[in-house]
Each structure stands twice: as C-alpha cells, then as structure tokens.
Short mmCIF file of C-alpha atoms in Angstrom, two decimals:
data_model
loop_
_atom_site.label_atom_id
_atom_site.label_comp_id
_atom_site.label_asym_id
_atom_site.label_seq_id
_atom_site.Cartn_x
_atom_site.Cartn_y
_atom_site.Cartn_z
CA UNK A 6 -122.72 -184.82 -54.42
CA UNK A 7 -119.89 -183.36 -52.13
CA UNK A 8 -122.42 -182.71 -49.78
CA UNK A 9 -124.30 -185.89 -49.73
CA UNK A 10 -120.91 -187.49 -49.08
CA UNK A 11 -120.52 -185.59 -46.30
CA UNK A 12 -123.77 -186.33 -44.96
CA UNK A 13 -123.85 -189.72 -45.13
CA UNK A 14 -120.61 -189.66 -43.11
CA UNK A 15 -122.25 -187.72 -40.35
CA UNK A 16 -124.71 -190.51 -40.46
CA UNK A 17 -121.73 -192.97 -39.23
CA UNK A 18 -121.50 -194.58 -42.96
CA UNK A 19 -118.48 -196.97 -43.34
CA UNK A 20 -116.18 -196.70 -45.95
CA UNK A 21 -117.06 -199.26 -48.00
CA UNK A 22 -120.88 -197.34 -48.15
CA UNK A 23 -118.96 -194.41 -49.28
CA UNK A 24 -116.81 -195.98 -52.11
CA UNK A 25 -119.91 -197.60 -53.15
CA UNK A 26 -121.35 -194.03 -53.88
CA UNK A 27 -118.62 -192.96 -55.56
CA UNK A 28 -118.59 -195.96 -57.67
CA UNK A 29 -122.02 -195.81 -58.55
CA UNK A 30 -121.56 -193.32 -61.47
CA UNK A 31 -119.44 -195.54 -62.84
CA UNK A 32 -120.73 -199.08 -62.45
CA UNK A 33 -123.76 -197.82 -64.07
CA UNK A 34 -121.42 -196.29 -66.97
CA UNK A 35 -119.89 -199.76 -67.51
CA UNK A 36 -122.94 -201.19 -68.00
CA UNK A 37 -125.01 -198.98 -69.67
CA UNK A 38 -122.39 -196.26 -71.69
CA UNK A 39 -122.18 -198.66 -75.21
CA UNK A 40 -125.96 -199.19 -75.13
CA UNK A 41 -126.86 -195.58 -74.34
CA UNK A 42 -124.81 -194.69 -77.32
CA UNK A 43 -126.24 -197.29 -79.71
CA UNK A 44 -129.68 -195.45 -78.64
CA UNK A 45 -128.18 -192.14 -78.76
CA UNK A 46 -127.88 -193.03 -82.70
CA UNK A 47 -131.55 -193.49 -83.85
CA UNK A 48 -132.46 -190.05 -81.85
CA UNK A 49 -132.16 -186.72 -81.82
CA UNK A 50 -128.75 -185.77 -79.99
CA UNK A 51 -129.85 -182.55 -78.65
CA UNK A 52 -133.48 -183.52 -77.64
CA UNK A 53 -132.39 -186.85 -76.73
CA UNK A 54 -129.97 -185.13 -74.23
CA UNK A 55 -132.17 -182.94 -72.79
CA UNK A 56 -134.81 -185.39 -71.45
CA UNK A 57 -132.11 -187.26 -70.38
CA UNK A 58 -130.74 -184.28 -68.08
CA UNK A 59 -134.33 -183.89 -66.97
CA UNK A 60 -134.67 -187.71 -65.84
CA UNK A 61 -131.49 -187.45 -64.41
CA UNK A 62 -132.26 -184.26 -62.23
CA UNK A 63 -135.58 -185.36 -60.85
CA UNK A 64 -133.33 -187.57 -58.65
CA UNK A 65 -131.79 -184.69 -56.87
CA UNK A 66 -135.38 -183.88 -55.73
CA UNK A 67 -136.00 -187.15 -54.29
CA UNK A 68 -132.78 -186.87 -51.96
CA UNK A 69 -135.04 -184.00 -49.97
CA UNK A 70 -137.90 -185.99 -48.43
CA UNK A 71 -135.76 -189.02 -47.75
CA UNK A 72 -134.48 -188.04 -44.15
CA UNK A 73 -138.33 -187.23 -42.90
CA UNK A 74 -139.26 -190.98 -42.95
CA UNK A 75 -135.98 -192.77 -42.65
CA UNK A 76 -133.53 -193.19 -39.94
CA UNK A 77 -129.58 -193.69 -40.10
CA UNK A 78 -128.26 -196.83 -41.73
CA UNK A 79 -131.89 -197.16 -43.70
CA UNK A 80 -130.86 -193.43 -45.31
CA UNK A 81 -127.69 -193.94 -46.34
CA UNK A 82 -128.59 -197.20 -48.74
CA UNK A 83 -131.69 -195.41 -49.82
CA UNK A 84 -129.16 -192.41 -50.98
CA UNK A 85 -126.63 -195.06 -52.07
CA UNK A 86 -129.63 -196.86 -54.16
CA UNK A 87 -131.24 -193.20 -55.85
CA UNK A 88 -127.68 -192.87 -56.98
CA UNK A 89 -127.34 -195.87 -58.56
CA UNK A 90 -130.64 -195.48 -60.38
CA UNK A 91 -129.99 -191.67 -61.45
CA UNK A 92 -126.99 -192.40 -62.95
CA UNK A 93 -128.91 -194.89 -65.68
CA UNK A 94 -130.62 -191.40 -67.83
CA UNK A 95 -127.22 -190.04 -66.14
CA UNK A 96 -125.30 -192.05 -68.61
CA UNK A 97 -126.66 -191.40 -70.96
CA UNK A 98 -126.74 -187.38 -70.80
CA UNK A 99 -122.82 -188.04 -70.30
CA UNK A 100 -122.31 -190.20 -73.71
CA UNK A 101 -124.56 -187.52 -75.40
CA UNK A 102 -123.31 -184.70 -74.25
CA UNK A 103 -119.92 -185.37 -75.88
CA UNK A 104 -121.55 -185.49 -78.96
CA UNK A 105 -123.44 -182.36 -78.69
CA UNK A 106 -120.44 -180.16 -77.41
CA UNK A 107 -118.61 -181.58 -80.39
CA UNK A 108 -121.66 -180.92 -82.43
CA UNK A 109 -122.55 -177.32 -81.10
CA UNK A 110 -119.12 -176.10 -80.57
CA UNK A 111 -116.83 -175.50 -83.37
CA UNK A 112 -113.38 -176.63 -83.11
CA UNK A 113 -111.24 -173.33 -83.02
CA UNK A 114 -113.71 -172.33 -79.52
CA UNK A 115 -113.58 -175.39 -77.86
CA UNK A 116 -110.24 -175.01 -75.84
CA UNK A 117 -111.74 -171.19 -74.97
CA UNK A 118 -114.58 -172.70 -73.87
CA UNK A 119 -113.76 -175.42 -71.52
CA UNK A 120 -111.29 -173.00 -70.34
CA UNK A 121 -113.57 -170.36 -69.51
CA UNK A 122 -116.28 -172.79 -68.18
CA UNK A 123 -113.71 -174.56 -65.51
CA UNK A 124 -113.28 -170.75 -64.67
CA UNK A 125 -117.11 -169.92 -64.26
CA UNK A 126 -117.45 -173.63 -62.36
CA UNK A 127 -114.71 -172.83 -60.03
CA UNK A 128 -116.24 -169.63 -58.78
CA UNK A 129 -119.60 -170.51 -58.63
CA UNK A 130 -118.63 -173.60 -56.59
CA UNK A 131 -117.05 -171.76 -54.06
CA UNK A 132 -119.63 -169.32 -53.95
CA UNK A 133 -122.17 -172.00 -53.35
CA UNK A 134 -120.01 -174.08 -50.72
CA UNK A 135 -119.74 -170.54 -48.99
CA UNK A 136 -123.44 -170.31 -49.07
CA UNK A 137 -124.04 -174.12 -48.23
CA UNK A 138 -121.44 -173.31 -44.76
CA UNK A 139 -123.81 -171.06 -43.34
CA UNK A 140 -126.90 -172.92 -44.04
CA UNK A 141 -125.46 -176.23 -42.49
CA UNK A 142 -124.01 -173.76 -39.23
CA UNK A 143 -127.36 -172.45 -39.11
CA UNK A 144 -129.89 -175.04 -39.61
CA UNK A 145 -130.21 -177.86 -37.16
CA UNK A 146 -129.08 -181.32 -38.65
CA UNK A 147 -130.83 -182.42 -41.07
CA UNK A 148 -132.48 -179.64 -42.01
CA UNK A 149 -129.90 -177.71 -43.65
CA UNK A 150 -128.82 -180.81 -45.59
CA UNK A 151 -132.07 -180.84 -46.72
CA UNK A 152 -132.31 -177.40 -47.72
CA UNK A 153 -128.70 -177.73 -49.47
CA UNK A 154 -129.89 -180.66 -51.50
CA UNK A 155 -133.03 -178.48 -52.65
CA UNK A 156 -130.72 -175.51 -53.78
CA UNK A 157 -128.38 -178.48 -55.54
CA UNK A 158 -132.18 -179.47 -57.44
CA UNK A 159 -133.08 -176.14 -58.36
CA UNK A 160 -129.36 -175.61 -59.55
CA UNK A 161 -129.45 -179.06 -61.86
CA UNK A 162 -132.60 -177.94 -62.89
CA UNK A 163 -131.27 -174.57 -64.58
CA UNK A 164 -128.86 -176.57 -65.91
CA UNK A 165 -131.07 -178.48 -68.06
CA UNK A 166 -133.16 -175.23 -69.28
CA UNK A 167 -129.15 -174.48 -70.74
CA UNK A 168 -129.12 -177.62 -72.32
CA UNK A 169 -132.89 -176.87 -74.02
CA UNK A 170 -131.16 -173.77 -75.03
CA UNK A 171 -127.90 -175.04 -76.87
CA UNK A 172 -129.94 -177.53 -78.18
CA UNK A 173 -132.87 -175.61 -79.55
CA UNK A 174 -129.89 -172.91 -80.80
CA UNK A 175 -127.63 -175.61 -82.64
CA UNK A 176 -131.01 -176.84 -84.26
CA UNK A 177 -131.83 -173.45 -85.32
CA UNK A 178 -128.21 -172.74 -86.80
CA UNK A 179 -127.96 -176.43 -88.18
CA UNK A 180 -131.41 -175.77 -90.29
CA UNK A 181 -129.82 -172.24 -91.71
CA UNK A 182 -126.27 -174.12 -92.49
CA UNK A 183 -127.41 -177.30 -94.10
CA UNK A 184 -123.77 -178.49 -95.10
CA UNK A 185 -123.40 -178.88 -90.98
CA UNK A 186 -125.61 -182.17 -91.37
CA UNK A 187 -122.65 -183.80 -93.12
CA UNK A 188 -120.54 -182.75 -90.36
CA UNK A 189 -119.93 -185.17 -87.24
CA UNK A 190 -123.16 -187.59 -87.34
CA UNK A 191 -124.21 -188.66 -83.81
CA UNK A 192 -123.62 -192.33 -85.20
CA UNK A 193 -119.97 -191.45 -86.07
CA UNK A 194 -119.37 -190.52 -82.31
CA UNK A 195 -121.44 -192.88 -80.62
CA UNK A 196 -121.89 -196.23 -82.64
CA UNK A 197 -118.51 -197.22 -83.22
CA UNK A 198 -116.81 -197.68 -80.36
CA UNK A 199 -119.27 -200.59 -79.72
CA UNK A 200 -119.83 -201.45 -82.86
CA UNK A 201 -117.10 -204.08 -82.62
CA UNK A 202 -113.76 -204.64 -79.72
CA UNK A 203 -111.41 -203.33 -82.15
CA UNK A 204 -108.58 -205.07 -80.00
CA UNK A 205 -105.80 -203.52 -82.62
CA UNK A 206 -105.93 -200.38 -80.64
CA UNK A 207 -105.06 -201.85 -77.49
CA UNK A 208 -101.83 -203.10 -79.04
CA UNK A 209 -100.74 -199.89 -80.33
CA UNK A 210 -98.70 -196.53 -78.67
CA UNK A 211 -102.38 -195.86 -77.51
CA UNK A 212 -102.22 -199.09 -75.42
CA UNK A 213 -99.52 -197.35 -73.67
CA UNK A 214 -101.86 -194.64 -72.97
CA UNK A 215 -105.09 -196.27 -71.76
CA UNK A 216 -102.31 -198.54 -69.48
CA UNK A 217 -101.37 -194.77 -67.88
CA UNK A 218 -104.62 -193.46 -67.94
CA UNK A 219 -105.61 -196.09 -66.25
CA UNK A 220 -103.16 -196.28 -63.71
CA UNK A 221 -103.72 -192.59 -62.94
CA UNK A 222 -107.36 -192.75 -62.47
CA UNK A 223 -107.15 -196.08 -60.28
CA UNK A 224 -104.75 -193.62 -57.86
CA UNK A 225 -107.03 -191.16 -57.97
CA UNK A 226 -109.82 -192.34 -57.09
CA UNK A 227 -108.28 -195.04 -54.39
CA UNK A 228 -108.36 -192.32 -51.25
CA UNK A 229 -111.49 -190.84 -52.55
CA UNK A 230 -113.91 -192.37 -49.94
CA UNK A 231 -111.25 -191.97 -47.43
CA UNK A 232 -111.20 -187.99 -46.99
CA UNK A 233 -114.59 -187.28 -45.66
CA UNK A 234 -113.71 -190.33 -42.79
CA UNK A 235 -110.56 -188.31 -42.07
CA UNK A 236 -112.34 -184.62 -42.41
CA UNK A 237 -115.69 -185.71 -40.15
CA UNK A 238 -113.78 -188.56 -37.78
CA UNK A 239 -110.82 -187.42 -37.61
CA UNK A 240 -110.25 -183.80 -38.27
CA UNK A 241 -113.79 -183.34 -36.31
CA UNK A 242 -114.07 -180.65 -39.11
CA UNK A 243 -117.67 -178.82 -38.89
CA UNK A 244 -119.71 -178.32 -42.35
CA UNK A 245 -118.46 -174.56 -41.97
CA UNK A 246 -114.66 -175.98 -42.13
CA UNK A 247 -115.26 -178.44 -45.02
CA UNK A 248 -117.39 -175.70 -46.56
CA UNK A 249 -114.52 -173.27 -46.17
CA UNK A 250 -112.04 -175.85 -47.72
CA UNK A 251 -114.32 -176.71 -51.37
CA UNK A 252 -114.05 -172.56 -51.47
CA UNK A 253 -110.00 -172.95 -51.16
CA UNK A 254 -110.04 -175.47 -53.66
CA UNK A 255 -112.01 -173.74 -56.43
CA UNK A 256 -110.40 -170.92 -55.83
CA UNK A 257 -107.14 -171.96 -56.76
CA UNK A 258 -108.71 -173.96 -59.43
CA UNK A 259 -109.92 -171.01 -60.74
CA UNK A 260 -106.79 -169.40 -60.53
CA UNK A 261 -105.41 -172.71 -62.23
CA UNK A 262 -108.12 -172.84 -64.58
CA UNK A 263 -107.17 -168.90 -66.06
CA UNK A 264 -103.40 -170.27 -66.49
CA UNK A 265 -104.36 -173.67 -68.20
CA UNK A 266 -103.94 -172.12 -71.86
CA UNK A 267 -100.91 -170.90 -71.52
CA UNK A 268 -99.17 -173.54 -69.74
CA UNK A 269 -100.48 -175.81 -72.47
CA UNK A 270 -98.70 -173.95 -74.98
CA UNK A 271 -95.71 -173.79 -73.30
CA UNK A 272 -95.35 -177.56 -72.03
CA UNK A 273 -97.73 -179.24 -73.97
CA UNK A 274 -100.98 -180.87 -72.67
CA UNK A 275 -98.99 -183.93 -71.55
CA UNK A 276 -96.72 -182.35 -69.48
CA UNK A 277 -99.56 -180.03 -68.31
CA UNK A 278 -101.42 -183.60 -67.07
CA UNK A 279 -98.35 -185.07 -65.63
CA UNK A 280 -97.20 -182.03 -63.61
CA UNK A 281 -100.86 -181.88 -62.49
CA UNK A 282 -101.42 -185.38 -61.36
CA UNK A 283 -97.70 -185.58 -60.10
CA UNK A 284 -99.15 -182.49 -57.82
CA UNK A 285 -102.39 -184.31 -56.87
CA UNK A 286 -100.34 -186.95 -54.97
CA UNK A 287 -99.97 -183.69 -52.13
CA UNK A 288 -103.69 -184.07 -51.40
CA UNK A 289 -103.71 -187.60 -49.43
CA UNK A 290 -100.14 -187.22 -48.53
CA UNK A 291 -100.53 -183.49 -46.41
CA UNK A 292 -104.41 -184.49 -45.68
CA UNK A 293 -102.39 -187.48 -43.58
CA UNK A 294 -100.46 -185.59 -41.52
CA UNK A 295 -102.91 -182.91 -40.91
CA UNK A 296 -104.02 -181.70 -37.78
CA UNK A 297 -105.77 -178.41 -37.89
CA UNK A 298 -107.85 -176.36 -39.86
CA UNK A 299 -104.85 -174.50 -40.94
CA UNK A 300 -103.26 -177.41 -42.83
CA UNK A 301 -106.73 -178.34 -44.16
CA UNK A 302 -107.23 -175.43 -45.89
CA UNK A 303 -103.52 -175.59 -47.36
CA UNK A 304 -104.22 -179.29 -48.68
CA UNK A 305 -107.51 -178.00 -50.65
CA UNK A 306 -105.82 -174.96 -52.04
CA UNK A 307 -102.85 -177.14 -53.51
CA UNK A 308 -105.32 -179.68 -54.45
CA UNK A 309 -107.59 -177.05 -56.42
CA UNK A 310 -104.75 -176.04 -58.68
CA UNK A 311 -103.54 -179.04 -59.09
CA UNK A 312 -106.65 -180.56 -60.35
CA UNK A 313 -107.26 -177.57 -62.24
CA UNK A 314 -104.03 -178.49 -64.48
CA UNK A 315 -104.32 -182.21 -64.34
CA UNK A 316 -108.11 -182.53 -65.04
CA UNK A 317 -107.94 -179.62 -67.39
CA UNK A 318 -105.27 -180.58 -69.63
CA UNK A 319 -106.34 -184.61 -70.20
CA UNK A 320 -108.71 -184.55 -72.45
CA UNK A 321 -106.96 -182.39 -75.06
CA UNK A 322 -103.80 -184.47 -74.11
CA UNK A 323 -106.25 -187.91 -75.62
CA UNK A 324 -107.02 -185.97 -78.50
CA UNK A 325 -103.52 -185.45 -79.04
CA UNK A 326 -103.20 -189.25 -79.37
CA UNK A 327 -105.87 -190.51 -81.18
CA UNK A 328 -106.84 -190.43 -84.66
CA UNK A 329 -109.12 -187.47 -86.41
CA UNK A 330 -110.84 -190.30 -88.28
CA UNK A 331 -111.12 -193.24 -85.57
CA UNK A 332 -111.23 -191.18 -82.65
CA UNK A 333 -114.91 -192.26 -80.99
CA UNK A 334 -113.22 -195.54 -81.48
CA UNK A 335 -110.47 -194.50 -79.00
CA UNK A 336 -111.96 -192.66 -77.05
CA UNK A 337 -114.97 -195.22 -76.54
CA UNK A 338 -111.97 -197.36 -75.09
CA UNK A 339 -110.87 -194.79 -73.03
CA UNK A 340 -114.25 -194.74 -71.08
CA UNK A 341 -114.29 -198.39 -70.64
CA UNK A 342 -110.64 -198.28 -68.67
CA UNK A 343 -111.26 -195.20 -67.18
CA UNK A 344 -114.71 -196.22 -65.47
CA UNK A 345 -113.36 -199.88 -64.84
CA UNK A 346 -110.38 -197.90 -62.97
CA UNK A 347 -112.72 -195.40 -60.96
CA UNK A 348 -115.03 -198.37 -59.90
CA UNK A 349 -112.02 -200.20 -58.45
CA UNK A 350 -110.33 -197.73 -56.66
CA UNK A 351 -113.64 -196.33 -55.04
CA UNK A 352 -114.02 -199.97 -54.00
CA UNK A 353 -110.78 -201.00 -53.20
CA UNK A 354 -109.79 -197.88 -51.15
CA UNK A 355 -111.98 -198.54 -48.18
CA UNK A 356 -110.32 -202.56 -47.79
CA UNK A 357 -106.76 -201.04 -47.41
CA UNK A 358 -107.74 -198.75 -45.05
CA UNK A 359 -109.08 -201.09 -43.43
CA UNK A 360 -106.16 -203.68 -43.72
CA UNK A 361 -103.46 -201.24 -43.39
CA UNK A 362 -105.00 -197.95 -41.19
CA UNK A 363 -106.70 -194.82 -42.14
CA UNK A 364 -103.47 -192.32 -42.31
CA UNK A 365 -100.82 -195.33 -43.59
CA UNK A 366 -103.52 -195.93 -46.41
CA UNK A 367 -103.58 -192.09 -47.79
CA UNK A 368 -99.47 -192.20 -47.84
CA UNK A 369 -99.87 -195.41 -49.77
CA UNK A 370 -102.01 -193.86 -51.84
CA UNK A 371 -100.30 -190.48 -52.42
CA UNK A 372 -97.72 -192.38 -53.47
CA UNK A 373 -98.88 -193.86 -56.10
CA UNK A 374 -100.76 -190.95 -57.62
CA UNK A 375 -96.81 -189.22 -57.53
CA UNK A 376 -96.36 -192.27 -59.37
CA UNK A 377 -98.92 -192.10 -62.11
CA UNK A 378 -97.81 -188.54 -62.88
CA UNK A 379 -94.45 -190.00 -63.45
CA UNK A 380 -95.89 -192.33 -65.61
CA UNK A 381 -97.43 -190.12 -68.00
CA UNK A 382 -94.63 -187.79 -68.31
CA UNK A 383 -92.58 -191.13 -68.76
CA UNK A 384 -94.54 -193.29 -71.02
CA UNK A 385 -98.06 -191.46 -71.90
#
C-alpha cells in the first residue's frame, strides 16, 4: 500500500485522489464491518477468515497488469476503485480476525505475541522497503512498480497459507479440548455490537474515551495524504530515498516495539499511548521544515518509535476500559468512531492544504496530534 501511494503520486495524483485511497479501507469498514460480523456468526470463524484473506489478496494481483493498458489519470481511479472493492472480503478478514486471535491465542500470550509480531513486522518491512529501493532504482518506471506489487501478492499470499495454518491448528486443538467450545463464541464477539445502539455506553467514562480516541485518530490521519505530495513534489525524494526512510522507521519501531512491555509496566498502557501519540505530532511538524535527505531520514526514525509506542500500547489501553463481559459491545463502538475519524481526516486533509498551503497545513496538523496526546493523558 505504501508503495502504491507513492506511485500514484508519481502519476501527478492530487490530494484529494490520495485521501480517497486512504479512506477507502475505511468507508468500506463503515459500511460493511456490522454486517460482516452478523455473517461472521452463522460460519466457521477460522474457515470463514481464510477465504476471506484469499478474496482479499487476489486484488493485489490485479494491481500488476493495470499499468500495461492504462495511462495516467485512467490508472490512478482504476487503483483507487480495486481498493475500494478489496477492502469489501477485506472487512471482513479484519472483523474476523479479532475473533480468531482471541479465539486461537490464550490470554496470558497475547501481549508476548503482539509484541513479538510488531518486532518480526518491523524488520521484515524494512528489509523489504530495502529490497523494493533497488528494484524501483533499477527498473525503468513502471516496471519496477510492477514488479514490487507482484512481490507485495506473493507476500499476502503466504500470509493467507498462515492463516489456513492457525486455523486448521486451533480446529485441531479445539476438537482435543472440547470445554474450549464454551469459551468465546464467534457470536459473543461479533453479534452484539450490532445487535442493538446500546447508546448507554456513549454516556459513560467510556464516552470520554471514544471522544479521545477519536480525536486522536482524526489527527492522525489528517496529514496522511499530505506526505507523499511533500516527499515526491517537494522533497523531489527518489524511490531509493523514500525506500531508505520506511527502513528508518521500522527500524526504530522495532527498537520501540522490543521496549513496549516494559514501558507498559512501568507507565501503564495509557501513558504508553499518550507519550506515543504526543511524539507522533514530530512527524508533520519536522517533515514541514525539511529540506534534505538528512532531516527526512530523522523524521521517519522518530516517527517509527513513536508509532511503535502509540500504536502498540492502544489496544491493551481499550481493554483496560471496557468491560470483560460487554466488551465486543465496546469495542464494536470503538470501530465505528475510529473508522468515521480515519475517513474524515483522509478526506479532509487534502481541502486544508489546499485552503491553507502544503507546509502551514502539516504544522496545523502536528499540532493537533501534540494535542490529542494531551488529551489522552488528560482525559482518556
């Protein structure tokens, strides 16, 4: 997806083109998430999850042919369009998967787990951006994008034969421990969050949170279509340079990633989120005022850790909040505010930068992610 973002930039998309694609995950999930899950709970979770990934994947595939029969502007809503549509069985491997993990995983490995996948993630991303750099120096345009988008493919693809394994394992271990069945039906996690508004939670100390949450992910995702326009128009960066920067960033993510445990213990998750977002508003702020490669690389390597704590503390910092007993029902209101947040700020992000300038616009915005840290640490 990074890449495609970048691509479509070097294909002179706008702005508003590029927050459309990163709204498109989750303008589908808006529309789709409570019916996927009301599916999700006459089916086999595991199986059900699988073909989903497989559905979903295929569409990574398509992206390779596309620039061999289309030119500029006609590629980039083609792209913008197979994103849309993947993210339909997309949704639906996202709702599921939370109930698999929570199914396959027990709860005393899940915080070593995450942990140690962020880790894995984090290296293997900047191994592959590495990779992807000398490909794209390499290959004449669009060739290497088109091999990079077949390596992302065969990648998503392996990804899915994993799922086909925890699934086909958790089966296996699920038939040998029958008292397991009792344990966390799919309906539990997926039905009642839309089984009914259950407007009581927004008007408890949750309310608080989903008003933070949302807050935070609006400024977050607000100069998120604005970086590659300042990387590819501004910056002039080559697909080495951006290349070389994801590898900054998941290095120190990794690096972030390994301290996540014990920081949590120390501060607590919420504190772990708000330092963590408080640091994310560095990311617009120094990309602004950036003028090299130099300070480039600097802005991804703070960004990486940052994210690292802010991204990896949140979701242990919700379950911290909500309810053993009603949780799906919180957290199903979670995802509603969440997505309704991201859709806006990829959306809205491109009309103040075009109201207001490219640079003043990712001050703006820093600003308020510094902001939404405070919030949490404040109020969350």
């Amino acid at each position: 997806m990074s890449f495609l973002v970048i691509y479509i930039t070097r294909l002179h998309a706008s702005g508003e083109q590029i927050g459309i694609l990163n709204a498109a995950p989750s303008l589908i999930a808006l529309i789709f998430s409570l019916a996927a899950g009301q599916w999700l709970s006459r089916r086999s979770v595991g199986k059900t999850v699988f073909w989903a990934s497989i559905a979903h994947r295929l569409f990574y595939l398509l992206w390779v042919p596309v620039p061999f029969f289309l030119g500029g502007q006609a590629q980039i809503w083609v792209y913008i369009s197979l994103t849309l549509l993947m993210y339909v069985p997309g949704t639906v491997l996202s709702v599921g998967f939370n109930a698999l993990f929570a199914q396959a995983v027990p709860p005393e490995w899940r915080g070593t787990l995450v942990g140690i996948r962020n880790a894995v993630f984090s290296v293997t991303t900047m191994l592959t951006s590495l990779g992807c750099g000398v490909i794209l120096t390499s290959m004449r345009f669009p060739t290497g994008y088109q091999i990079v988008f077949l390596i992302g493919f065969i990648g998503a693809a392996m990804s899915s034969v994993h799922l086909y394994l925890v699934w086909k394992n958790d089966e296996k271990r699920r038939a040998q421990e029958p008292f397991l069945q009792e344990e966390s039906p799919a309906s539990d996690h997926l039905t009642r969050p839309g089984s009914k508004l259950r407007l009581d939670i927004l008007k408890g100390p949750f309310g608080i949170v989903l008003l933070v949450m949302g807050f935070f992910h609006l400024a977050h995702y607000l100069p998120q279509p604005l970086f590659p326009l300042y990387s590819v128009n501004v910056l002039e960066l080559t697909d080495r340079d951006i290349s070389l920067g994801t590898a900054f960033f998941y290095v120190t993510s990794f690096l972030g990633s390994l301290q996540l445990a014990s920081l949590s213990r120390k501060w607590g998750h919420k504190k772990v989120t708000g330092i963590g977002v408080v640091m994310l508003s560095v990311y617009p702020g120094l990309l602004a005022v950036s003028h090299n490669l130099f300070l480039y690389l600097l802005t991804s390597a703070l960004g990486g850790y940052a994210w690292a704590l802010g991204f990896g503390a949140v979701y242990n910092y919700l379950l911290e909040r909500t309810p053993d007993a009603d949780r799906p029902a919180y957290l199903g209101w979670f995802t509603l505010v969440t997505n309704a947040a991201i859709l806006l700020g990829s959306l809205i992000g491109p009309q103040v930068s075009n109201l207001i300038g490219l640079v003043p616009a990712l001050i703006v915005m820093a600003g308020l992610r510094f902001i939404a840290g405070i919030a949490i640490l404040r109020w969350g």
